[in-house]
Coordinates of C-alpha atoms and ligand atoms in Angstrom, one line a residue:
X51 CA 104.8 97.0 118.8
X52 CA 102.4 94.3 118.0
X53 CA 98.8 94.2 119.5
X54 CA 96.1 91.7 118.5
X55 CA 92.9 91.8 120.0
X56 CA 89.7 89.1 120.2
X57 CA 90.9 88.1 116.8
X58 CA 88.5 85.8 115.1
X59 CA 88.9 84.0 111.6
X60 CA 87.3 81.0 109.9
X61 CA 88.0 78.6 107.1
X62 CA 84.4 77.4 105.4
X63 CA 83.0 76.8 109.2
X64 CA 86.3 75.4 110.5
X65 CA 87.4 77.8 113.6
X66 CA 91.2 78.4 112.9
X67 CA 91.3 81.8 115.1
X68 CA 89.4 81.7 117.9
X69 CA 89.4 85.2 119.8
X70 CA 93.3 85.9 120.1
X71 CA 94.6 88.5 122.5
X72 CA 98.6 89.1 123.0
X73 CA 100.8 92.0 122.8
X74 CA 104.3 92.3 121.8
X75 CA 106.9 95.0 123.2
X76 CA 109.0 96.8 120.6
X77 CA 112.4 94.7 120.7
X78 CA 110.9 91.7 122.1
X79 CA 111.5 88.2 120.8
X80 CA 108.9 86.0 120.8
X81 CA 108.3 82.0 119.9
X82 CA 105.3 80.6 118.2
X83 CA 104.7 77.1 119.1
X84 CA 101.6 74.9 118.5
X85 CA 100.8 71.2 116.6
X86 CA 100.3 71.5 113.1
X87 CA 97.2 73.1 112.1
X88 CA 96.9 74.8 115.6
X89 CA 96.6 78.0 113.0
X90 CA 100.2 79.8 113.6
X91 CA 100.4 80.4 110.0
X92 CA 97.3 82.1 109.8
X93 CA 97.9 84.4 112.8
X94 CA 100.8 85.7 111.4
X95 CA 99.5 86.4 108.1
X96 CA 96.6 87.8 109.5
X97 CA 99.7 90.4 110.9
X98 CA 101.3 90.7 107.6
X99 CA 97.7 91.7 106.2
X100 CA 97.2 88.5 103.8
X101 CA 94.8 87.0 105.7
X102 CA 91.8 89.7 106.5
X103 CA 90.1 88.7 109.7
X104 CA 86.7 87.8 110.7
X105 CA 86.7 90.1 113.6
X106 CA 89.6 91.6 116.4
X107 CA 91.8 94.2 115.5
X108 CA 95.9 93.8 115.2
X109 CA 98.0 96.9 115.6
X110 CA 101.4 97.3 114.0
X111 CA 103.6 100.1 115.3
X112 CA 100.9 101.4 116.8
X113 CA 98.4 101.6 113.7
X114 CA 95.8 99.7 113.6
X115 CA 95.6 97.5 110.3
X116 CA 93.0 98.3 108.0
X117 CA 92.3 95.5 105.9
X118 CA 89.9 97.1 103.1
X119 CA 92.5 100.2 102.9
X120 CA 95.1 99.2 100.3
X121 CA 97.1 102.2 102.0
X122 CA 96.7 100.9 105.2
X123 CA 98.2 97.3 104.4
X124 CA 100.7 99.1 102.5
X125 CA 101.7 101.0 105.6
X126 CA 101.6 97.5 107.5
X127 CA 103.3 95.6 105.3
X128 CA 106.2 98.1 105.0
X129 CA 107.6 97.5 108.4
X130 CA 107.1 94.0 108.2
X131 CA 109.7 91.6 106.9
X132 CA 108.9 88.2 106.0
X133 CA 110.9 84.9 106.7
X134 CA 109.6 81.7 105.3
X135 CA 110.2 78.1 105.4
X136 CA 111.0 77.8 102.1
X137 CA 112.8 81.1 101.4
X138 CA 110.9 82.3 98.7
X139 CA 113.7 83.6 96.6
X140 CA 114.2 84.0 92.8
X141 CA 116.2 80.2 92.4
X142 CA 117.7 81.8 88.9
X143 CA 118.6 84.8 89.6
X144 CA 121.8 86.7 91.8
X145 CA 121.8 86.9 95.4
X146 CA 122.4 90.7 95.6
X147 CA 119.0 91.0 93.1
X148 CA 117.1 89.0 95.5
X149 CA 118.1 90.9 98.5
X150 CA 118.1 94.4 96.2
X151 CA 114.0 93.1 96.1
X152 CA 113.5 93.8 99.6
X153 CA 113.5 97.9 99.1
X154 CA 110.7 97.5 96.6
X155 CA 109.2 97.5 100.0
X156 CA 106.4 94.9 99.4
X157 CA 107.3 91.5 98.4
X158 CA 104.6 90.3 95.8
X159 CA 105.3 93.3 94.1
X160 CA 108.9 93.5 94.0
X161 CA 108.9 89.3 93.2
X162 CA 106.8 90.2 90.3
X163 CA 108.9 93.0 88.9
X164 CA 112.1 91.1 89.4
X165 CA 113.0 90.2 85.9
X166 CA 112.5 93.2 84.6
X167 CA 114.3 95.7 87.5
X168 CA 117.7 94.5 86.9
X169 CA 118.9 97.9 86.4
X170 CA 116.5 99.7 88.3
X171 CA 118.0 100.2 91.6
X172 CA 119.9 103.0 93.0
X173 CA 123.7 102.7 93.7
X174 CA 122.8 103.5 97.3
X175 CA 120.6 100.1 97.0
X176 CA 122.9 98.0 95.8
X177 CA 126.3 99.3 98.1
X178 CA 123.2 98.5 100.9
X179 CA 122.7 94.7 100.1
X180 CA 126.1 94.2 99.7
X181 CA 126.5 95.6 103.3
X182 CA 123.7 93.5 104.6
X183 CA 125.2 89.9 102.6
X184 CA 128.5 91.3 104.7
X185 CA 126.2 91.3 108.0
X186 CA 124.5 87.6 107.0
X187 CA 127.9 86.0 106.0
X188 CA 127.5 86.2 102.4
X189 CA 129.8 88.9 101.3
X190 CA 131.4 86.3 98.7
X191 CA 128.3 85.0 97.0
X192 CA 126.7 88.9 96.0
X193 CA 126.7 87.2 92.4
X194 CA 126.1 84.0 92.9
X195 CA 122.9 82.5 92.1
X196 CA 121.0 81.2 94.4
X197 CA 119.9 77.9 93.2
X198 CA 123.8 77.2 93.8
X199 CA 123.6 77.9 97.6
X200 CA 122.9 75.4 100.3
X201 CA 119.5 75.9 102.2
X202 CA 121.3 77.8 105.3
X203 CA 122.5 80.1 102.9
X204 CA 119.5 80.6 100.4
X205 CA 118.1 81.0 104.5
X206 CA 120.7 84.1 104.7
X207 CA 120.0 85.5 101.4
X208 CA 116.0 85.9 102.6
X209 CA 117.3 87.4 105.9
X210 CA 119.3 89.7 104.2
X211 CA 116.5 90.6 102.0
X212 CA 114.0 91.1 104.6
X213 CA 116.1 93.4 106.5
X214 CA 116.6 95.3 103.5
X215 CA 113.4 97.2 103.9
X216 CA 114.1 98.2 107.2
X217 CA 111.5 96.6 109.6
X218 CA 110.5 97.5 112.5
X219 CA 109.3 93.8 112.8
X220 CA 110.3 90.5 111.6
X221 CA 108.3 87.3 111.4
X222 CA 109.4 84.3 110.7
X223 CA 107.5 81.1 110.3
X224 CA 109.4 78.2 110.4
X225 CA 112.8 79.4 109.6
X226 CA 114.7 76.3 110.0
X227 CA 112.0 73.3 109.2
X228 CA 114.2 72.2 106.0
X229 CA 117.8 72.7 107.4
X230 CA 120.0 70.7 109.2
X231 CA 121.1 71.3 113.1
X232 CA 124.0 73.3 112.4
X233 CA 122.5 75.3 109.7
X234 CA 119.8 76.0 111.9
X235 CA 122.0 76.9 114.8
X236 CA 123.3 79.4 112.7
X237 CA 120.4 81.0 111.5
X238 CA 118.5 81.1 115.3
X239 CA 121.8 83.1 116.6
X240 CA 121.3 85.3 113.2
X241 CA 117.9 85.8 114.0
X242 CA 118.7 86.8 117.3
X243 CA 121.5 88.7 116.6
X244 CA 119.4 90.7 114.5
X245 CA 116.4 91.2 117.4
X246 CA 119.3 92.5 119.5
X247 CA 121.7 94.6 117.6
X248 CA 119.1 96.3 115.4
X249 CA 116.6 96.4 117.9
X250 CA 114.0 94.3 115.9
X251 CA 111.1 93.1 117.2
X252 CA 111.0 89.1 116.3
X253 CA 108.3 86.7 116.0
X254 CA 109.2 83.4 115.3
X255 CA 106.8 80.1 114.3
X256 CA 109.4 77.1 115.6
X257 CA 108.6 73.4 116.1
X258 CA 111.9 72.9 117.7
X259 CA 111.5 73.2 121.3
X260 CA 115.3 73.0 122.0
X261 CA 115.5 76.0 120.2
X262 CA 112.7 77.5 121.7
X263 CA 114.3 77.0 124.8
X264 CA 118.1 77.9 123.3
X265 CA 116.8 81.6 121.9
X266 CA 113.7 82.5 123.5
X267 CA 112.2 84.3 126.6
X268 CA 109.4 84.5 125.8
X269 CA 106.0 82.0 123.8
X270 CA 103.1 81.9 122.9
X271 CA 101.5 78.4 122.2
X272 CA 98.3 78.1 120.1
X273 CA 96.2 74.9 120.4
X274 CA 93.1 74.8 118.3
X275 CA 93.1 78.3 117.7
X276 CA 93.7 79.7 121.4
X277 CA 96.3 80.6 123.0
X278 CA 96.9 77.6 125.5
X279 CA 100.3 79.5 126.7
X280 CA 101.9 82.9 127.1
X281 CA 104.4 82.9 129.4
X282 CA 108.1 82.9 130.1
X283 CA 110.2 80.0 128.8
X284 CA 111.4 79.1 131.9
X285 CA 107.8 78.1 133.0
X286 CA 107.5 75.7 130.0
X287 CA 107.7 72.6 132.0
X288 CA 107.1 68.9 130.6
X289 CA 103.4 69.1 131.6
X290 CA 102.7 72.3 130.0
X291 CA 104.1 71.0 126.9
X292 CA 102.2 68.0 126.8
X293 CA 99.5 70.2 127.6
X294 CA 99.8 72.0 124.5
X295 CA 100.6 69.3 122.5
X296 CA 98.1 66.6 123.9
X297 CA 95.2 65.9 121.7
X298 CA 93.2 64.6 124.7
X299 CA 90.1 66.9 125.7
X300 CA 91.0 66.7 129.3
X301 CA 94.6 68.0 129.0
X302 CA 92.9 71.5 127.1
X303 CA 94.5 74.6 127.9
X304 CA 95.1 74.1 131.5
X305 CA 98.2 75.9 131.4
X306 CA 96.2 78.7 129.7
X307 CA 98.3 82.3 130.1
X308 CA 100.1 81.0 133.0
X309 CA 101.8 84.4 134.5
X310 CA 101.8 85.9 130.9
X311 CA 105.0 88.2 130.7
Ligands
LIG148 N1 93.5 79.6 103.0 C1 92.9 78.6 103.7 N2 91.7 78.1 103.3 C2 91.2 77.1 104.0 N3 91.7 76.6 105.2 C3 92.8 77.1 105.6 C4 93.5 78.1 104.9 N4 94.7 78.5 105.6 C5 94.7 77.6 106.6 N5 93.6 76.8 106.7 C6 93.3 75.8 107.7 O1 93.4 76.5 109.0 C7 94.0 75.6 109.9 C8 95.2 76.2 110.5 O2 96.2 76.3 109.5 P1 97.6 77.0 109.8 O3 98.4 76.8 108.5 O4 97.4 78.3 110.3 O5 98.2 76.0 110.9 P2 99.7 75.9 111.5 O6 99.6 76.0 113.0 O7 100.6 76.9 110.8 O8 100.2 74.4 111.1 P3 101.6 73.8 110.7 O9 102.4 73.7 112.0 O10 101.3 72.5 110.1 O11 102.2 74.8 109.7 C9 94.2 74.3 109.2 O12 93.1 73.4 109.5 C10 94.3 74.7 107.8 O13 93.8 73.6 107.0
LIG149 MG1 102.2 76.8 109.6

């Protein structure tokens, strides 16, 4: 589903990618870990085709991403779906026009139209995101707005959103940083429920390592750039996660790929 190969990217002659190989199976669920700055965020918008790499290749679906092909990122970007920290919704307007967004099929588009595609969407669109605030838990709040909600639901709301274009793959990158334990409970088994039900691949940026552990077969860390573990959960021991986590030189990688899945 998701193949990245000997990626490479820089920030003005700071490594942040430093020749990145993994694969992801179609319906697998996967957890990004790695201290801040370890360049998580960067990998996966390097897969959602906003940040264009130095070298390496990622395939989608089994199309490789063109990044100078406005068709190609297009194509990419269309089975993506996109879960932030933050949300990213429109605060003053309705819940069901935020999630009636996500069939505009790319996000800075649809964000950009919003105001002014308040009656622009089918009946078949709109019967759809109410069906999907039903699957969330948010069948009472289709007219709400959202800078009423709490964060878990303004959390739901994006969810609901992203699964309104129909991907193939959802990535999410930090999903739960700004709620509380229970909220985030919530949205992991959502999450999950989702990669299992609907068959969705999921790729997920957590700092949580109890919920790593809680949701998770599988994870990739990243440390400086490389990918300092694949493997299953299971095998992520104390040692390997001080590994990962250490900022000592000594403590590097040595758990590099250990009996990647
Ligand atoms: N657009 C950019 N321009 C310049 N430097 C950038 C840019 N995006 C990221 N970086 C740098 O790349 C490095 C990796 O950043 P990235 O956001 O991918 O880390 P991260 O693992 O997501 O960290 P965190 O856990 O704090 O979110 C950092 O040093 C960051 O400052
Ligand atoms: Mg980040």
């Amino acid at each position: 589903m998701v193949r990245v190969t000997n990626l490479r990217k820089h920030f003005n002659g700071h490594k942040v990618l430093a020749g990145i190989n993994f694969r992801v199976r179609k319906g697998e669920a996967v957890a990004l870990i790695g201290p801040s700055g370890s360049g998580k965020t960067t990998l996966i918008r390097t897969i959602n085709g906003f940040v264009i790499p130095d070298a390496g290749t990622i395939a989608v679906g089994g199309q490789e991403i063109k990044y100078r092909n406005p068709e190609s990122l297009r194509q990419a970007r269309k089975k993506i779906g996109m879960i932030y920290q933050l949300f990213n919704l429109v605060e003053r307007t309705s819940v069901q026009v935020n999630v009636m967004a996500g069939a505009l099929g790319r996000l800075d588009r649809g964000l950009s139209l919003l105001s002014s595609t308040l009656g622009f969407f089918t009946r078949q669109e709109r019967e759809k995101a109410r069906e999907l605030l039903g699957f969330v838990g948010l069948e009472d709040k289709v007219r709400e707005r959202v800078d009423r909600l709490s964060g878990g639901q303004k959390q739901r709301v994006a969810i609901a959103r992203a699964l309104m274009q129909e991907p193939e793959l959802l990535l999410a990158d930090e999903p739960i940083a700004n709620l509380d334990p229970k909220a985030s409970k919530k949205i992991m088994e959502l999450l999950l429920r989702i990669n299992q039900e609907k068959k969705i691949t999921l790729i997920t940026v957590l700092h949580h390592l109890d919920s790593v552990r809680d949701h998770f077969g599988r994870v990739i860390a990243l440390k400086e750039g490389a990918i300092c573990f694949d493997a299953a959960t299971r095998t992520l021991n104390d040692h390997r996660v001080q590994d990962i986590y250490s900022i000592e030189e000594e403590f590097a990688c040595v758990a590099a790929q250990a009996g990647s899945i």
